[in-house]
N, CA, C and O atoms as CSV, one atom per row, in Angstrom:
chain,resi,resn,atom,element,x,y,z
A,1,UNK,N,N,0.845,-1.171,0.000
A,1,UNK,CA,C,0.000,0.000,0.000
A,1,UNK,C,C,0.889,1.233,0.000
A,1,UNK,O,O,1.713,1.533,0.865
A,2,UNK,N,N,0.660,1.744,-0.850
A,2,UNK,CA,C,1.065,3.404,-0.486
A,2,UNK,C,C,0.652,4.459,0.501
A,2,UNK,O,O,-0.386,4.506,1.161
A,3,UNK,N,N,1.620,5.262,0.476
A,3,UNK,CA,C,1.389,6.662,2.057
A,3,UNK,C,C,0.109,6.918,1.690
A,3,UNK,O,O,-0.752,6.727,2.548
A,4,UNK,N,N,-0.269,7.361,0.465
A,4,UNK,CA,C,-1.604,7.696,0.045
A,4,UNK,C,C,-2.955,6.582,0.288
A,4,UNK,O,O,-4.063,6.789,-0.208
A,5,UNK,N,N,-2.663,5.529,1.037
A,5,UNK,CA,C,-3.610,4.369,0.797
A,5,UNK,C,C,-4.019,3.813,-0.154
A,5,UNK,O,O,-5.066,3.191,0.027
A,6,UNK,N,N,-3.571,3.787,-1.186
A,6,UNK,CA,C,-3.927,3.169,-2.525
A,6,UNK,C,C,-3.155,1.825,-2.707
A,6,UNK,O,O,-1.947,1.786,-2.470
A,7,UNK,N,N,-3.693,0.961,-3.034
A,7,UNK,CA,C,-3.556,-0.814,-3.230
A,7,UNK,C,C,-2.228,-0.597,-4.228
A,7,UNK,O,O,-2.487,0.018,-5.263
A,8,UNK,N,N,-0.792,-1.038,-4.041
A,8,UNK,CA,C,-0.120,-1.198,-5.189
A,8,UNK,C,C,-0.553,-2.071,-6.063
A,8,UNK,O,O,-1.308,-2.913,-5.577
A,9,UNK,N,N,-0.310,-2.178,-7.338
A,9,UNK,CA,C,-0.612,-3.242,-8.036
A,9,UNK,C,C,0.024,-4.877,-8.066
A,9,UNK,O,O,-0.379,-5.918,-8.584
A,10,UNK,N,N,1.337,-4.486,-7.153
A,10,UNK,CA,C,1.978,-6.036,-6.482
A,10,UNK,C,C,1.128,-6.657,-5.810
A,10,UNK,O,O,1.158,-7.882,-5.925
A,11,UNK,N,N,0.121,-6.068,-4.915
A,11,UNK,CA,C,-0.554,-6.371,-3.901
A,11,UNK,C,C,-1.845,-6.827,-4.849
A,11,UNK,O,O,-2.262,-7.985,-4.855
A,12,UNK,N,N,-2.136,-6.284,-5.255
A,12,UNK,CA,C,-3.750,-6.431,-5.682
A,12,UNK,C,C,-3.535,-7.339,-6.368
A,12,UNK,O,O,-4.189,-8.325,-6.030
A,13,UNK,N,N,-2.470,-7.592,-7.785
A,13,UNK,CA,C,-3.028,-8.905,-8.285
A,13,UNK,C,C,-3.236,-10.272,-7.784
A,13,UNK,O,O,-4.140,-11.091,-7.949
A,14,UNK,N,N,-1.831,-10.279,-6.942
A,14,UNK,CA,C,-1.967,-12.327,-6.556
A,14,UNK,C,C,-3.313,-11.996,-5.617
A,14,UNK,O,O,-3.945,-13.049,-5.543
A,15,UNK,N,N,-3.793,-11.249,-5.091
A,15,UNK,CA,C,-4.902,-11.721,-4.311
A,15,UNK,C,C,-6.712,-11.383,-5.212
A,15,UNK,O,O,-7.843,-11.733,-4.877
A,16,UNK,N,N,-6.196,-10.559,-6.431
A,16,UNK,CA,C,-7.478,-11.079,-8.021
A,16,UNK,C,C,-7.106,-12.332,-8.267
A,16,UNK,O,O,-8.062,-13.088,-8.091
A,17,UNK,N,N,-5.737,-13.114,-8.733
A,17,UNK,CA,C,-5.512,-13.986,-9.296
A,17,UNK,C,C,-6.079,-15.152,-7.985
A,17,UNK,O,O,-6.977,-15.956,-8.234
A,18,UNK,N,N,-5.425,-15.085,-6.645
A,18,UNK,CA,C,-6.384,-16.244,-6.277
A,18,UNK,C,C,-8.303,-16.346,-5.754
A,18,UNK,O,O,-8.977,-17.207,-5.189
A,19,UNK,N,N,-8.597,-14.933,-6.335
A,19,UNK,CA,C,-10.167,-14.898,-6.463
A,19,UNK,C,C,-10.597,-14.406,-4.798
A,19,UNK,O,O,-11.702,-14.584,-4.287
A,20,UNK,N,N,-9.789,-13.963,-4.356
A,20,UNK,CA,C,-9.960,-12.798,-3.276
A,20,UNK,C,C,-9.553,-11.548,-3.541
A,20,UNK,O,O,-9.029,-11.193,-4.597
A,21,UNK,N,N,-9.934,-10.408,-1.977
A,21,UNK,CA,C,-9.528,-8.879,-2.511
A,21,UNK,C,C,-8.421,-8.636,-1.792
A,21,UNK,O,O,-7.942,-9.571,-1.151
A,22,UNK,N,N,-7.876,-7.502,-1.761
A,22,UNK,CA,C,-6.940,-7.292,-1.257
A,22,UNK,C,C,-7.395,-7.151,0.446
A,22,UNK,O,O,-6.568,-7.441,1.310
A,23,UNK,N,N,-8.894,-6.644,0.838
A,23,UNK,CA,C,-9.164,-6.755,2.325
A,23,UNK,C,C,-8.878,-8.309,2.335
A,23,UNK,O,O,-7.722,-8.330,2.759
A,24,UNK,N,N,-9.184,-9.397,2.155
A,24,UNK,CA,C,-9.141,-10.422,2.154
A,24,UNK,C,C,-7.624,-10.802,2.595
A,24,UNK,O,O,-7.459,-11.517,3.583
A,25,UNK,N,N,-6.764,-10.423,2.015
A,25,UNK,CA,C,-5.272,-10.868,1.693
A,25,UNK,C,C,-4.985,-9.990,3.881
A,25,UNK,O,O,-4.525,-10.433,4.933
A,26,UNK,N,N,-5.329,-9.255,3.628
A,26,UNK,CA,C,-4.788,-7.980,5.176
A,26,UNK,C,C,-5.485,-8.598,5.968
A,26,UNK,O,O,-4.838,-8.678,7.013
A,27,UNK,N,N,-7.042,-9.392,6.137
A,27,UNK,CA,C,-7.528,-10.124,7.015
A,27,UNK,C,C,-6.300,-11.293,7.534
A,27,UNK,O,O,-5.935,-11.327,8.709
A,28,UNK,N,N,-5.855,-12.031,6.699
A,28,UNK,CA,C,-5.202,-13.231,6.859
A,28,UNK,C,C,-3.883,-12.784,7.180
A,28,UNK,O,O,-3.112,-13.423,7.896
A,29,UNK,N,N,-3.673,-11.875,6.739
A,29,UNK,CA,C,-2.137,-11.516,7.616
A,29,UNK,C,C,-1.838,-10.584,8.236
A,29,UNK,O,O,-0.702,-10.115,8.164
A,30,UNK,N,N,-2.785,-10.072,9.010
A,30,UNK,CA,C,-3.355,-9.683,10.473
A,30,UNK,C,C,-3.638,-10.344,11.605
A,30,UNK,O,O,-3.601,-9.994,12.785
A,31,UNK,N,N,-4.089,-11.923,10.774
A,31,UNK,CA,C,-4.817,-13.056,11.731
A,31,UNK,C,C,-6.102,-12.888,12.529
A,31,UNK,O,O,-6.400,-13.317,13.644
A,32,UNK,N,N,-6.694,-12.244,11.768
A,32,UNK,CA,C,-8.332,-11.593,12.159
A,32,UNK,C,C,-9.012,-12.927,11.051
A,32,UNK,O,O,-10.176,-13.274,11.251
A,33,UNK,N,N,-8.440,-13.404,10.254
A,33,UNK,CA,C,-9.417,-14.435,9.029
A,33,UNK,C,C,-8.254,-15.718,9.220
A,33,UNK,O,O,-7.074,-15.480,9.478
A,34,UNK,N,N,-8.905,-17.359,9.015
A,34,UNK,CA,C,-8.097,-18.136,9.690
A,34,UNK,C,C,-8.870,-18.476,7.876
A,34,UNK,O,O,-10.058,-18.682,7.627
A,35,UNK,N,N,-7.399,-18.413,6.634
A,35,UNK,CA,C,-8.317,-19.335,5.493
A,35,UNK,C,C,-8.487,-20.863,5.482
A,35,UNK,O,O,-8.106,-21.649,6.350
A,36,UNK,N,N,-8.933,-21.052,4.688
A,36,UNK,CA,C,-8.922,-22.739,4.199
A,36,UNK,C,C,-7.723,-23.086,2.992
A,36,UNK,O,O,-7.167,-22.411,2.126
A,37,UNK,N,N,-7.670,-24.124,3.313
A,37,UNK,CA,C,-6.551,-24.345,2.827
A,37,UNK,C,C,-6.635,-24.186,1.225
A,37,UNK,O,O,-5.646,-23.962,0.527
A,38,UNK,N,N,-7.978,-24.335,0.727
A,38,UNK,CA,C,-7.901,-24.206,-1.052
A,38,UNK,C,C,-7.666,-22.734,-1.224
A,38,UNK,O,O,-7.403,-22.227,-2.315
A,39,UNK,N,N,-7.763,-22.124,-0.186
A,39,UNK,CA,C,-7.786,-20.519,-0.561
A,39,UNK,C,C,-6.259,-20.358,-0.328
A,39,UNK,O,O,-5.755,-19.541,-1.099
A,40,UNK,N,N,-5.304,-21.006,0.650
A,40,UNK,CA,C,-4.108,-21.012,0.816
A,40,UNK,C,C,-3.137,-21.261,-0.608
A,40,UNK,O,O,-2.067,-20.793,-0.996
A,41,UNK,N,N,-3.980,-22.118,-1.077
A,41,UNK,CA,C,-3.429,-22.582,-2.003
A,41,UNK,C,C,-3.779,-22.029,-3.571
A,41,UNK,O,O,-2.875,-22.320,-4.353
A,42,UNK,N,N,-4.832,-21.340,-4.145
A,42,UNK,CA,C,-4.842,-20.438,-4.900
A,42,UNK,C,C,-4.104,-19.031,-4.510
A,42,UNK,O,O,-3.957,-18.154,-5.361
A,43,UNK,N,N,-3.594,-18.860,-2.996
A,43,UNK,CA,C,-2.547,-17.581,-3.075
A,43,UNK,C,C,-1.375,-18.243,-3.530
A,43,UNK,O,O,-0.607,-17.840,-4.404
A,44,UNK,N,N,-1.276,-19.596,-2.674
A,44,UNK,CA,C,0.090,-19.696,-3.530
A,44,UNK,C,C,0.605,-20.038,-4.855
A,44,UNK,O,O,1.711,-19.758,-5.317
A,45,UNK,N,N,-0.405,-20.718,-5.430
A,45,UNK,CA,C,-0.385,-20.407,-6.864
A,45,UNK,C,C,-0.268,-19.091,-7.414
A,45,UNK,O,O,0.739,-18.803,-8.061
A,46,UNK,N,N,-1.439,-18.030,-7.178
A,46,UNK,CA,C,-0.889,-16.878,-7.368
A,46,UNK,C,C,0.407,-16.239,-7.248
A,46,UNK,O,O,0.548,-15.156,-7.815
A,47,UNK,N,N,1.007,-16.548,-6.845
A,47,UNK,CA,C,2.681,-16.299,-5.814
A,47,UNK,C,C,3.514,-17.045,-6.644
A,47,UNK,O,O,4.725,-16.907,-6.473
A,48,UNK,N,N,2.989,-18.058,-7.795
A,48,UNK,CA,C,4.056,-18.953,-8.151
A,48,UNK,C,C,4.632,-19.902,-7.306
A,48,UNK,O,O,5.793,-20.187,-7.598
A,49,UNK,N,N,4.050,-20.590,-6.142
A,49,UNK,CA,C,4.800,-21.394,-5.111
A,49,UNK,C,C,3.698,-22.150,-5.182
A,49,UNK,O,O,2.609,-22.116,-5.755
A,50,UNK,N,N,4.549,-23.154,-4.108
A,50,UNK,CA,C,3.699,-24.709,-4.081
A,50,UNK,C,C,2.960,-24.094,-2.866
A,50,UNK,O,O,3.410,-23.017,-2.473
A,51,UNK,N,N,1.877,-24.620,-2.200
A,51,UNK,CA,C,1.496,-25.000,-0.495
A,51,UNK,C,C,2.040,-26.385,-0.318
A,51,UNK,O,O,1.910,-27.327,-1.100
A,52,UNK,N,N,2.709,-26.364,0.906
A,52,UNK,CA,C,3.419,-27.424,1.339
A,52,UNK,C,C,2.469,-27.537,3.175
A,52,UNK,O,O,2.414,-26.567,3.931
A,53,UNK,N,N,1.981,-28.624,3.435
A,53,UNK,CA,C,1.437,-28.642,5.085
A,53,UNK,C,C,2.673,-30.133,5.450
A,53,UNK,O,O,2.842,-31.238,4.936
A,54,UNK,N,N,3.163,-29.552,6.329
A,54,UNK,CA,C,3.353,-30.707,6.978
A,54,UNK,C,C,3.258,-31.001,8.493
A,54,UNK,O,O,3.200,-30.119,9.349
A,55,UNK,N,N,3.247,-32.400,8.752
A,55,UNK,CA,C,2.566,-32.120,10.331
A,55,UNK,C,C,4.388,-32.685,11.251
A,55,UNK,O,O,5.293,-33.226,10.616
A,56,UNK,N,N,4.440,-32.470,12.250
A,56,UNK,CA,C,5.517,-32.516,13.130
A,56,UNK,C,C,5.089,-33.205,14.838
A,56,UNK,O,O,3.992,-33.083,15.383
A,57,UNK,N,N,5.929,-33.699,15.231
A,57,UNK,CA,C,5.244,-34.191,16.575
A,57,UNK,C,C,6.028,-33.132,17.420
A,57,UNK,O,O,7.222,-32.831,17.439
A,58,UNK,N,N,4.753,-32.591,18.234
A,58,UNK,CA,C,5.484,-31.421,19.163
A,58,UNK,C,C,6.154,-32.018,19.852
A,58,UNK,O,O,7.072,-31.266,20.179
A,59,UNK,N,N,6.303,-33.236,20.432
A,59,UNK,CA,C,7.411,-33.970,21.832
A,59,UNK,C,C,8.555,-34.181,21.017
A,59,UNK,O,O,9.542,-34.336,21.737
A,60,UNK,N,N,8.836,-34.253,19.750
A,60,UNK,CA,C,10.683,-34.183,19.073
A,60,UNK,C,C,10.443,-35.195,18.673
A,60,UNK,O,O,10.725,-35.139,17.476
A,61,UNK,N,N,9.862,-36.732,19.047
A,61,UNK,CA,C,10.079,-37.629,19.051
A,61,UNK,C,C,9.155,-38.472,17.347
A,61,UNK,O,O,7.974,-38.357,17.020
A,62,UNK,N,N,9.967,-39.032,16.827
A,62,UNK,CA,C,9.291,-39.551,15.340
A,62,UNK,C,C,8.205,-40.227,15.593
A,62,UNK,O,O,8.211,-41.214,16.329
A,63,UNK,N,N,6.865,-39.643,14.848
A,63,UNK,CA,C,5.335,-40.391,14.863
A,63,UNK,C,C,5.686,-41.995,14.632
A,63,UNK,O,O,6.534,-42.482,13.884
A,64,UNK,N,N,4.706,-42.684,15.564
A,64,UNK,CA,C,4.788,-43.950,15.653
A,64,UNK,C,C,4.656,-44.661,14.020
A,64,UNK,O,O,3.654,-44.344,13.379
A,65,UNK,N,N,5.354,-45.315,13.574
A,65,UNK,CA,C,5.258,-46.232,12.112
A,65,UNK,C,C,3.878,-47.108,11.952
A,65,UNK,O,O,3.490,-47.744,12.931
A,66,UNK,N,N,3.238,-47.140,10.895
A,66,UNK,CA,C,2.086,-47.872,10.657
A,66,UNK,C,C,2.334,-49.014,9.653
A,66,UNK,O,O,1.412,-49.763,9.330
């Protein structure tokens, strides 16, 4: 955003391209909006990047083998 408040155009597209607005994009990285993950993932497409989730065991210790 500019001093003037006006949306740069860096900003505004990836969040047209993943079919949100730019309030949308400032909700989520404010942490006032918790998205879903397909919406995670059309920003990061927009962005040119993968979404990657991976899960971790908080005690350090490697998830039991199945």
């Amino acid at each position: 955003m500019t001093p003037s408040g006006k949306i740069t155009p860096g900003r505004r597209q990836p969040a047209e391209l993943a079919g949100t607005g730019q309030a949308g994009i400032s909700r989520i990285e404010s942490g006032r909006n918790l998205p879903a993950l397909a919406l995670l993932d059309r920003i990061a497409s927009a962005l040119d990047c993968r979404l990657t989730v991976t899960f971790t065991s908080s005690s350090g210790q490697a998830p039991p083998s199945s």
